[in-house]
Each structure stands twice: as structure tokens, then as C-alpha cells.
Amino acid sequence: FFPSQSRLFGEGNKSGAAALMNKSLNFFSIITIFGILISFLFREEIIVLLFSSAYIESSLPFALLMLNLYLRILSNIMGYSLVASGNSSAPVKVNSITSAVNIALSMVFIPTYGFIGAVYSLLVMNVLSQVIYHFYIVKSQISQDGINYLRPLVILIVLLIPYYLFMDMIIVKLSIIAAYFIISWFYVDEFRNLAAGIAGYISKKRKFSVT
């Protein structure tokens, strides 16, 4: 990603670099949000499968850490784009501010909420990082497709409401997964493009195997 961005900015192709950034934000948002959805719906099953039932209390922190990973990936994409554009100081400033906030919140949250307080402080840090990076992207006049890349996150939040109302019902969990695909198909343009790309790739592989 970074070499491609550096080349595009070096060639003066700012619109191409912005398009690559937007496409990357949307692509990783779609992929990682689905993983986060699974990690929330089946967080206890995943912990038991990977470790044991003794660590079942770590299931919620695990799911929240997945959400933190998602926000960090998006921040890295925007940070690399800013560095490639010549604004190498922006990520340093963002990381300095957010790290200070993380340390301050950890000192408050950990004594209050225990080990999950560290996860909460990380979540606040990464949300703040998104806000500041968006500010720098706009300030650097790198064309950004608004906050459309956050649409999958909005879908996730909406779908998790019935999950917390009917947590232990497997039919609800499966219905939420199906609803994610259906809503994303109509609400997220990049989701349709990704689905079309996957379908086209499978079709080509089938034709190649037949011949």
C-alpha cells in the first residue's frame, strides 16, 4: 500500500492516491467488520475453542480488541497516506496525543473496571485517532469519500442491539449474520463491488478448470 501511495503522490496523481486510500478503507472495513461481528456473536465459543472455559471472562475483551484492531487498521491506512503525501509529522502528532490520552484513561479505567478498563481506554484512543486523522486528511486536501468507510461499522452497531436482547438464541445469531450481508448489499457500494469481484474470480476459475 505505502509504495503505491508514494509512487502516486510522487507522480502528482493525488486523485489516484485518494482513490486508493478510499478503496482500501472500504475494503478493509467490510472484511474486518464481518470478523468483528463473528467475534461478538460467538465470542464465548471462540475463547473456549482456542483456550478453555476457564478464560470465558475474556470473551468480551476479546471482541472489543477486535474492534480496536479494526480502528487501528483504518488509522494506519490514513497515516500511511499522509506520510506518502509528504506530511510525515501528522502520524507522530496523532500517536503522541492518543497515547497520552490512553495512558491517562488507563490510570482511571483500570482501577475502576479491572483489566477490561485497559481495553476501554484503547477503544477511546483509537476512536480519537480516527477523528484526528480525518482532520489531517481534510487539512492536507486529500480527497476522502466522506466517512462512507464507516458504514459497515454502523451496520454492526445496529445489528448488535438484538444480539444483546436475545444473546443465547442461535437463530438470532444466524439471522444477524444474514442481515449483515443483506443490509451491506443495499447500503454499502463497495460490498457489492467486492461480491461481484469474487463472483467473477470464481467464474473464471471454473471456466479455466473446464478447459
PDB file of C-alpha atoms in Angstrom:
ATOM      1  CA  PHE A   1       0.000   0.000   0.000  1.00  0.00           C
ATOM      2  CA  PHE A   2       2.638   2.548   1.073  1.00  0.00           C
ATOM      3  CA  PRO A   3       4.905   2.095  -2.003  1.00  0.00           C
ATOM      4  CA  SER A   4       1.883   2.527  -4.291  1.00  0.00           C
ATOM      5  CA  GLN A   5       0.804   5.661  -2.439  1.00  0.00           C
ATOM      6  CA  SER A   6       4.333   7.085  -2.560  1.00  0.00           C
ATOM      7  CA  ARG A   7       4.513   6.458  -6.294  1.00  0.00           C
ATOM      8  CA  LEU A   8       1.132   8.065  -6.953  1.00  0.00           C
ATOM      9  CA  PHE A   9       1.897  11.145  -4.867  1.00  0.00           C
ATOM     10  CA  GLY A  10       5.369  11.336  -6.422  1.00  0.00           C
ATOM     11  CA  GLU A  11       3.789  11.393  -9.877  1.00  0.00           C
ATOM     12  CA  GLY A  12       1.441  14.155  -8.770  1.00  0.00           C
ATOM     13  CA  ASN A  13      -1.527  11.806  -9.104  1.00  0.00           C
ATOM     14  CA  LYS A  14      -3.287  12.988  -5.965  1.00  0.00           C
ATOM     15  CA  SER A  15      -6.699  11.817  -7.134  1.00  0.00           C
ATOM     16  CA  GLY A  16      -5.338   8.335  -7.796  1.00  0.00           C
ATOM     17  CA  ALA A  17      -3.759   8.213  -4.340  1.00  0.00           C
ATOM     18  CA  ALA A  18      -7.021   9.364  -2.764  1.00  0.00           C
ATOM     19  CA  ALA A  19      -8.935   6.716  -4.709  1.00  0.00           C
ATOM     20  CA  LEU A  20      -6.530   4.017  -3.497  1.00  0.00           C
ATOM     21  CA  MET A  21      -6.900   5.205   0.092  1.00  0.00           C
ATOM     22  CA  ASN A  22     -10.699   5.257  -0.120  1.00  0.00           C
ATOM     23  CA  LYS A  23     -10.804   1.831  -1.752  1.00  0.00           C
ATOM     24  CA  SER A  24      -8.501   0.400   0.913  1.00  0.00           C
ATOM     25  CA  LEU A  25     -10.549   1.932   3.734  1.00  0.00           C
ATOM     26  CA  ASN A  26     -13.768   0.484   2.339  1.00  0.00           C
ATOM     27  CA  PHE A  27     -12.278  -2.935   1.590  1.00  0.00           C
ATOM     28  CA  PHE A  28     -10.694  -3.456   4.999  1.00  0.00           C
ATOM     29  CA  SER A  29     -13.775  -2.046   6.700  1.00  0.00           C
ATOM     30  CA  ILE A  30     -16.029  -4.624   5.035  1.00  0.00           C
ATOM     31  CA  ILE A  31     -13.707  -7.545   5.737  1.00  0.00           C
ATOM     32  CA  THR A  32     -12.809  -6.722   9.331  1.00  0.00           C
ATOM     33  CA  ILE A  33     -16.313  -5.711  10.415  1.00  0.00           C
ATOM     34  CA  PHE A  34     -17.595  -9.153   9.410  1.00  0.00           C
ATOM     35  CA  GLY A  35     -14.843 -10.696  11.531  1.00  0.00           C
ATOM     36  CA  ILE A  36     -15.797  -8.433  14.428  1.00  0.00           C
ATOM     37  CA  LEU A  37     -19.451  -9.435  14.054  1.00  0.00           C
ATOM     38  CA  ILE A  38     -18.478 -13.102  14.324  1.00  0.00           C
ATOM     39  CA  SER A  39     -16.232 -12.364  17.304  1.00  0.00           C
ATOM     40  CA  PHE A  40     -19.117 -10.674  19.144  1.00  0.00           C
ATOM     41  CA  LEU A  41     -21.753 -13.267  18.283  1.00  0.00           C
ATOM     42  CA  PHE A  42     -19.605 -16.285  19.082  1.00  0.00           C
ATOM     43  CA  ARG A  43     -17.044 -14.764  21.423  1.00  0.00           C
ATOM     44  CA  GLU A  44     -17.518 -17.338  24.184  1.00  0.00           C
ATOM     45  CA  GLU A  45     -17.385 -20.256  21.756  1.00  0.00           C
ATOM     46  CA  ILE A  46     -14.193 -18.873  20.206  1.00  0.00           C
ATOM     47  CA  ILE A  47     -12.482 -18.460  23.582  1.00  0.00           C
ATOM     48  CA  VAL A  48     -13.446 -21.980  24.669  1.00  0.00           C
ATOM     49  CA  LEU A  49     -12.284 -23.403  21.332  1.00  0.00           C
ATOM     50  CA  LEU A  50      -8.936 -21.599  21.360  1.00  0.00           C
ATOM     51  CA  PHE A  51      -8.231 -21.841  25.096  1.00  0.00           C
ATOM     52  CA  SER A  52     -10.678 -23.255  27.649  1.00  0.00           C
ATOM     53  CA  SER A  53     -13.789 -22.357  29.618  1.00  0.00           C
ATOM     54  CA  ALA A  54     -11.507 -21.034  32.366  1.00  0.00           C
ATOM     55  CA  TYR A  55     -10.932 -17.938  30.218  1.00  0.00           C
ATOM     56  CA  ILE A  56     -14.587 -17.303  29.410  1.00  0.00           C
ATOM     57  CA  GLU A  57     -14.453 -13.914  31.155  1.00  0.00           C
ATOM     58  CA  SER A  58     -12.016 -12.783  28.480  1.00  0.00           C
ATOM     59  CA  SER A  59     -14.636 -13.180  25.739  1.00  0.00           C
ATOM     60  CA  LEU A  60     -15.895  -9.579  25.818  1.00  0.00           C
ATOM     61  CA  PRO A  61     -12.384  -8.052  25.936  1.00  0.00           C
ATOM     62  CA  PHE A  62     -11.502 -10.310  23.001  1.00  0.00           C
ATOM     63  CA  ALA A  63     -14.392  -8.952  20.923  1.00  0.00           C
ATOM     64  CA  LEU A  64     -13.584  -5.360  21.880  1.00  0.00           C
ATOM     65  CA  LEU A  65      -9.930  -5.885  20.968  1.00  0.00           C
ATOM     66  CA  MET A  66     -11.094  -6.987  17.527  1.00  0.00           C
ATOM     67  CA  LEU A  67     -12.946  -3.681  17.257  1.00  0.00           C
ATOM     68  CA  ASN A  68      -9.776  -1.881  18.329  1.00  0.00           C
ATOM     69  CA  LEU A  69      -7.848  -3.743  15.631  1.00  0.00           C
ATOM     70  CA  TYR A  70     -10.354  -2.557  13.035  1.00  0.00           C
ATOM     71  CA  LEU A  71      -9.965   1.085  14.047  1.00  0.00           C
ATOM     72  CA  ARG A  72      -6.173   0.742  14.136  1.00  0.00           C
ATOM     73  CA  ILE A  73      -6.095  -0.675  10.596  1.00  0.00           C
ATOM     74  CA  LEU A  74      -8.113   2.276   9.309  1.00  0.00           C
ATOM     75  CA  SER A  75      -5.862   4.731  11.144  1.00  0.00           C
ATOM     76  CA  ASN A  76      -2.766   3.092   9.658  1.00  0.00           C
ATOM     77  CA  ILE A  77      -4.170   3.426   6.134  1.00  0.00           C
ATOM     78  CA  MET A  78      -4.787   7.136   6.639  1.00  0.00           C
ATOM     79  CA  GLY A  79      -1.442   7.564   8.383  1.00  0.00           C
ATOM     80  CA  TYR A  80       0.493   5.923   5.547  1.00  0.00           C
ATOM     81  CA  SER A  81      -1.375   8.100   3.062  1.00  0.00           C
ATOM     82  CA  LEU A  82      -0.390  11.247   4.946  1.00  0.00           C
ATOM     83  CA  VAL A  83       3.264  10.183   5.107  1.00  0.00           C
ATOM     84  CA  ALA A  84       3.257   9.349   1.391  1.00  0.00           C
ATOM     85  CA  SER A  85       1.820  12.800   0.655  1.00  0.00           C
ATOM     86  CA  GLY A  86       4.736  14.424   2.470  1.00  0.00           C
ATOM     87  CA  ASN A  87       3.025  15.112   5.783  1.00  0.00           C
ATOM     88  CA  SER A  88       5.228  12.785   7.822  1.00  0.00           C
ATOM     89  CA  SER A  89       4.708  14.706  11.061  1.00  0.00           C
ATOM     90  CA  ALA A  90       0.949  14.034  11.216  1.00  0.00           C
ATOM     91  CA  PRO A  91       1.147  10.399  12.422  1.00  0.00           C
ATOM     92  CA  VAL A  92       3.704  11.412  15.060  1.00  0.00           C
ATOM     93  CA  LYS A  93       1.355  14.094  16.384  1.00  0.00           C
ATOM     94  CA  VAL A  94      -1.649  11.771  16.294  1.00  0.00           C
ATOM     95  CA  ASN A  95       0.191   8.961  18.081  1.00  0.00           C
ATOM     96  CA  SER A  96       1.554  11.351  20.705  1.00  0.00           C
ATOM     97  CA  ILE A  97      -1.865  12.801  21.501  1.00  0.00           C
ATOM     98  CA  THR A  98      -3.719   9.484  21.515  1.00  0.00           C
ATOM     99  CA  SER A  99      -1.018   7.709  23.532  1.00  0.00           C
ATOM    100  CA  ALA A 100      -1.202  10.412  26.196  1.00  0.00           C
ATOM    101  CA  VAL A 101      -4.991  10.032  26.307  1.00  0.00           C
ATOM    102  CA  ASN A 102      -4.640   6.246  26.524  1.00  0.00           C
ATOM    103  CA  ILE A 103      -2.243   6.463  29.469  1.00  0.00           C
ATOM    104  CA  ALA A 104      -4.447   8.966  31.299  1.00  0.00           C
ATOM    105  CA  LEU A 105      -7.606   6.917  30.774  1.00  0.00           C
ATOM    106  CA  SER A 106      -5.861   3.683  31.753  1.00  0.00           C
ATOM    107  CA  MET A 107      -4.984   5.220  35.107  1.00  0.00           C
ATOM    108  CA  VAL A 108      -8.703   5.876  35.641  1.00  0.00           C
ATOM    109  CA  PHE A 109     -10.348   2.897  33.929  1.00  0.00           C
ATOM    110  CA  ILE A 110      -8.120   0.050  35.121  1.00  0.00           C
ATOM    111  CA  PRO A 111      -8.634   0.700  38.867  1.00  0.00           C
ATOM    112  CA  THR A 112     -12.363   1.148  38.207  1.00  0.00           C
ATOM    113  CA  TYR A 113     -13.141  -1.648  35.719  1.00  0.00           C
ATOM    114  CA  GLY A 114     -10.201  -4.018  36.097  1.00  0.00           C
ATOM    115  CA  PHE A 115      -8.344  -5.457  33.108  1.00  0.00           C
ATOM    116  CA  ILE A 116     -11.173  -4.585  30.720  1.00  0.00           C
ATOM    117  CA  GLY A 117     -10.527  -0.938  31.595  1.00  0.00           C
ATOM    118  CA  ALA A 118      -7.363  -1.164  29.502  1.00  0.00           C
ATOM    119  CA  VAL A 119      -9.486  -2.285  26.558  1.00  0.00           C
ATOM    120  CA  TYR A 120     -11.877   0.623  27.085  1.00  0.00           C
ATOM    121  CA  SER A 121      -9.002   3.105  27.094  1.00  0.00           C
ATOM    122  CA  LEU A 122      -7.633   1.577  23.884  1.00  0.00           C
ATOM    123  CA  LEU A 123     -11.064   1.913  22.291  1.00  0.00           C
ATOM    124  CA  VAL A 124     -11.282   5.596  23.191  1.00  0.00           C
ATOM    125  CA  MET A 125      -7.729   6.109  21.930  1.00  0.00           C
ATOM    126  CA  ASN A 126      -8.487   4.542  18.553  1.00  0.00           C
ATOM    127  CA  VAL A 127     -11.760   6.437  18.132  1.00  0.00           C
ATOM    128  CA  LEU A 128      -9.911   9.673  18.865  1.00  0.00           C
ATOM    129  CA  SER A 129      -7.217   8.624  16.404  1.00  0.00           C
ATOM    130  CA  GLN A 130      -9.868   8.290  13.685  1.00  0.00           C
ATOM    131  CA  VAL A 131     -11.169  11.784  14.375  1.00  0.00           C
ATOM    132  CA  ILE A 132      -7.729  13.401  14.303  1.00  0.00           C
ATOM    133  CA  TYR A 133      -6.605  11.516  11.202  1.00  0.00           C
ATOM    134  CA  HIS A 134      -9.773  12.592   9.424  1.00  0.00           C
ATOM    135  CA  PHE A 135      -8.921  16.195  10.350  1.00  0.00           C
ATOM    136  CA  TYR A 136      -5.427  15.869   8.874  1.00  0.00           C
ATOM    137  CA  ILE A 137      -6.719  14.172   5.723  1.00  0.00           C
ATOM    138  CA  VAL A 138      -9.102  17.078   5.133  1.00  0.00           C
ATOM    139  CA  LYS A 139      -6.420  19.621   6.024  1.00  0.00           C
ATOM    140  CA  SER A 140      -3.982  18.011   3.564  1.00  0.00           C
ATOM    141  CA  GLN A 141      -6.674  18.249   0.864  1.00  0.00           C
ATOM    142  CA  ILE A 142      -6.534  14.533   0.162  1.00  0.00           C
ATOM    143  CA  SER A 143      -9.942  13.788  -1.290  1.00  0.00           C
ATOM    144  CA  GLN A 144     -11.765  11.443   1.060  1.00  0.00           C
ATOM    145  CA  ASP A 145     -15.044   9.730   0.323  1.00  0.00           C
ATOM    146  CA  GLY A 146     -16.576  11.196   3.457  1.00  0.00           C
ATOM    147  CA  ILE A 147     -16.973   8.603   6.163  1.00  0.00           C
ATOM    148  CA  ASN A 148     -18.605   6.019   3.907  1.00  0.00           C
ATOM    149  CA  TYR A 149     -15.976   3.511   5.009  1.00  0.00           C
ATOM    150  CA  LEU A 150     -17.641   3.547   8.439  1.00  0.00           C
ATOM    151  CA  ARG A 151     -20.973   2.317   7.083  1.00  0.00           C
ATOM    152  CA  PRO A 152     -20.176  -1.320   7.929  1.00  0.00           C
ATOM    153  CA  LEU A 153     -19.472  -0.183  11.498  1.00  0.00           C
ATOM    154  CA  VAL A 154     -22.904   1.472  11.671  1.00  0.00           C
ATOM    155  CA  ILE A 155     -24.476  -1.765  10.425  1.00  0.00           C
ATOM    156  CA  LEU A 156     -22.549  -3.704  13.074  1.00  0.00           C
ATOM    157  CA  ILE A 157     -23.763  -1.458  15.897  1.00  0.00           C
ATOM    158  CA  VAL A 158     -27.385  -1.678  14.734  1.00  0.00           C
ATOM    159  CA  LEU A 159     -27.254  -5.471  14.402  1.00  0.00           C
ATOM    160  CA  LEU A 160     -25.694  -5.986  17.820  1.00  0.00           C
ATOM    161  CA  ILE A 161     -28.760  -4.484  19.515  1.00  0.00           C
ATOM    162  CA  PRO A 162     -30.944  -7.605  19.010  1.00  0.00           C
ATOM    163  CA  TYR A 163     -27.919  -9.734  19.911  1.00  0.00           C
ATOM    164  CA  TYR A 164     -27.758  -8.222  23.383  1.00  0.00           C
ATOM    165  CA  LEU A 165     -31.519  -8.608  23.763  1.00  0.00           C
ATOM    166  CA  PHE A 166     -31.553 -12.287  22.724  1.00  0.00           C
ATOM    167  CA  MET A 167     -27.935 -13.296  23.305  1.00  0.00           C
ATOM    168  CA  ASP A 168     -28.243 -17.071  23.723  1.00  0.00           C
ATOM    169  CA  MET A 169     -30.544 -17.757  20.778  1.00  0.00           C
ATOM    170  CA  ILE A 170     -28.604 -19.308  17.902  1.00  0.00           C
ATOM    171  CA  ILE A 171     -31.368 -18.460  15.427  1.00  0.00           C
ATOM    172  CA  VAL A 172     -30.924 -14.779  16.292  1.00  0.00           C
ATOM    173  CA  LYS A 173     -27.174 -15.001  15.735  1.00  0.00           C
ATOM    174  CA  LEU A 174     -27.595 -16.645  12.337  1.00  0.00           C
ATOM    175  CA  SER A 175     -30.291 -14.126  11.408  1.00  0.00           C
ATOM    176  CA  ILE A 176     -27.939 -11.271  12.327  1.00  0.00           C
ATOM    177  CA  ILE A 177     -25.223 -12.682  10.048  1.00  0.00           C
ATOM    178  CA  ALA A 178     -27.726 -12.978   7.197  1.00  0.00           C
ATOM    179  CA  ALA A 179     -28.971  -9.448   7.885  1.00  0.00           C
ATOM    180  CA  TYR A 180     -25.404  -8.133   7.735  1.00  0.00           C
ATOM    181  CA  PHE A 181     -24.980  -9.423   4.187  1.00  0.00           C
ATOM    182  CA  ILE A 182     -28.408  -8.206   3.061  1.00  0.00           C
ATOM    183  CA  ILE A 183     -28.069  -4.708   4.535  1.00  0.00           C
ATOM    184  CA  SER A 184     -24.486  -4.368   3.299  1.00  0.00           C
ATOM    185  CA  TRP A 185     -25.583  -5.329  -0.210  1.00  0.00           C
ATOM    186  CA  PHE A 186     -28.056  -2.444  -0.365  1.00  0.00           C
ATOM    187  CA  TYR A 187     -26.229   0.073   1.836  1.00  0.00           C
ATOM    188  CA  VAL A 188     -22.520  -0.367   1.031  1.00  0.00           C
ATOM    189  CA  ASP A 189     -21.440   0.113  -2.585  1.00  0.00           C
ATOM    190  CA  GLU A 190     -18.024  -1.478  -2.057  1.00  0.00           C
ATOM    191  CA  PHE A 191     -19.693  -4.594  -0.679  1.00  0.00           C
ATOM    192  CA  ARG A 192     -21.469  -5.141  -3.995  1.00  0.00           C
ATOM    193  CA  ASN A 193     -18.249  -4.465  -5.889  1.00  0.00           C
ATOM    194  CA  LEU A 194     -16.373  -6.946  -3.721  1.00  0.00           C
ATOM    195  CA  ALA A 195     -19.086  -9.568  -4.146  1.00  0.00           C
ATOM    196  CA  ALA A 196     -19.062  -9.034  -7.917  1.00  0.00           C
ATOM    197  CA  GLY A 197     -15.270  -9.360  -7.974  1.00  0.00           C
ATOM    198  CA  ILE A 198     -15.366 -12.618  -6.010  1.00  0.00           C
ATOM    199  CA  ALA A 199     -18.126 -13.988  -8.251  1.00  0.00           C
ATOM    200  CA  GLY A 200     -16.135 -13.046 -11.358  1.00  0.00           C
ATOM    201  CA  TYR A 201     -12.998 -14.706  -9.998  1.00  0.00           C
ATOM    202  CA  ILE A 202     -14.885 -17.921  -9.187  1.00  0.00           C
ATOM    203  CA  SER A 203     -16.450 -17.895 -12.660  1.00  0.00           C
ATOM    204  CA  LYS A 204     -13.030 -17.548 -14.316  1.00  0.00           C
ATOM    205  CA  LYS A 205     -11.596 -20.367 -12.194  1.00  0.00           C
ATOM    206  CA  ARG A 206     -14.465 -22.643 -13.201  1.00  0.00           C
ATOM    207  CA  LYS A 207     -14.010 -21.854 -16.890  1.00  0.00           C
ATOM    208  CA  PHE A 208     -10.268 -22.468 -16.581  1.00  0.00           C
ATOM    209  CA  SER A 209     -10.807 -25.818 -14.829  1.00  0.00           C
ATOM    210  CA  VAL A 210     -13.291 -26.915 -17.501  1.00  0.00           C
ATOM    211  CA  THR A 211     -10.920 -26.074 -20.349  1.00  0.00           C
TER     212      THR A 211
END
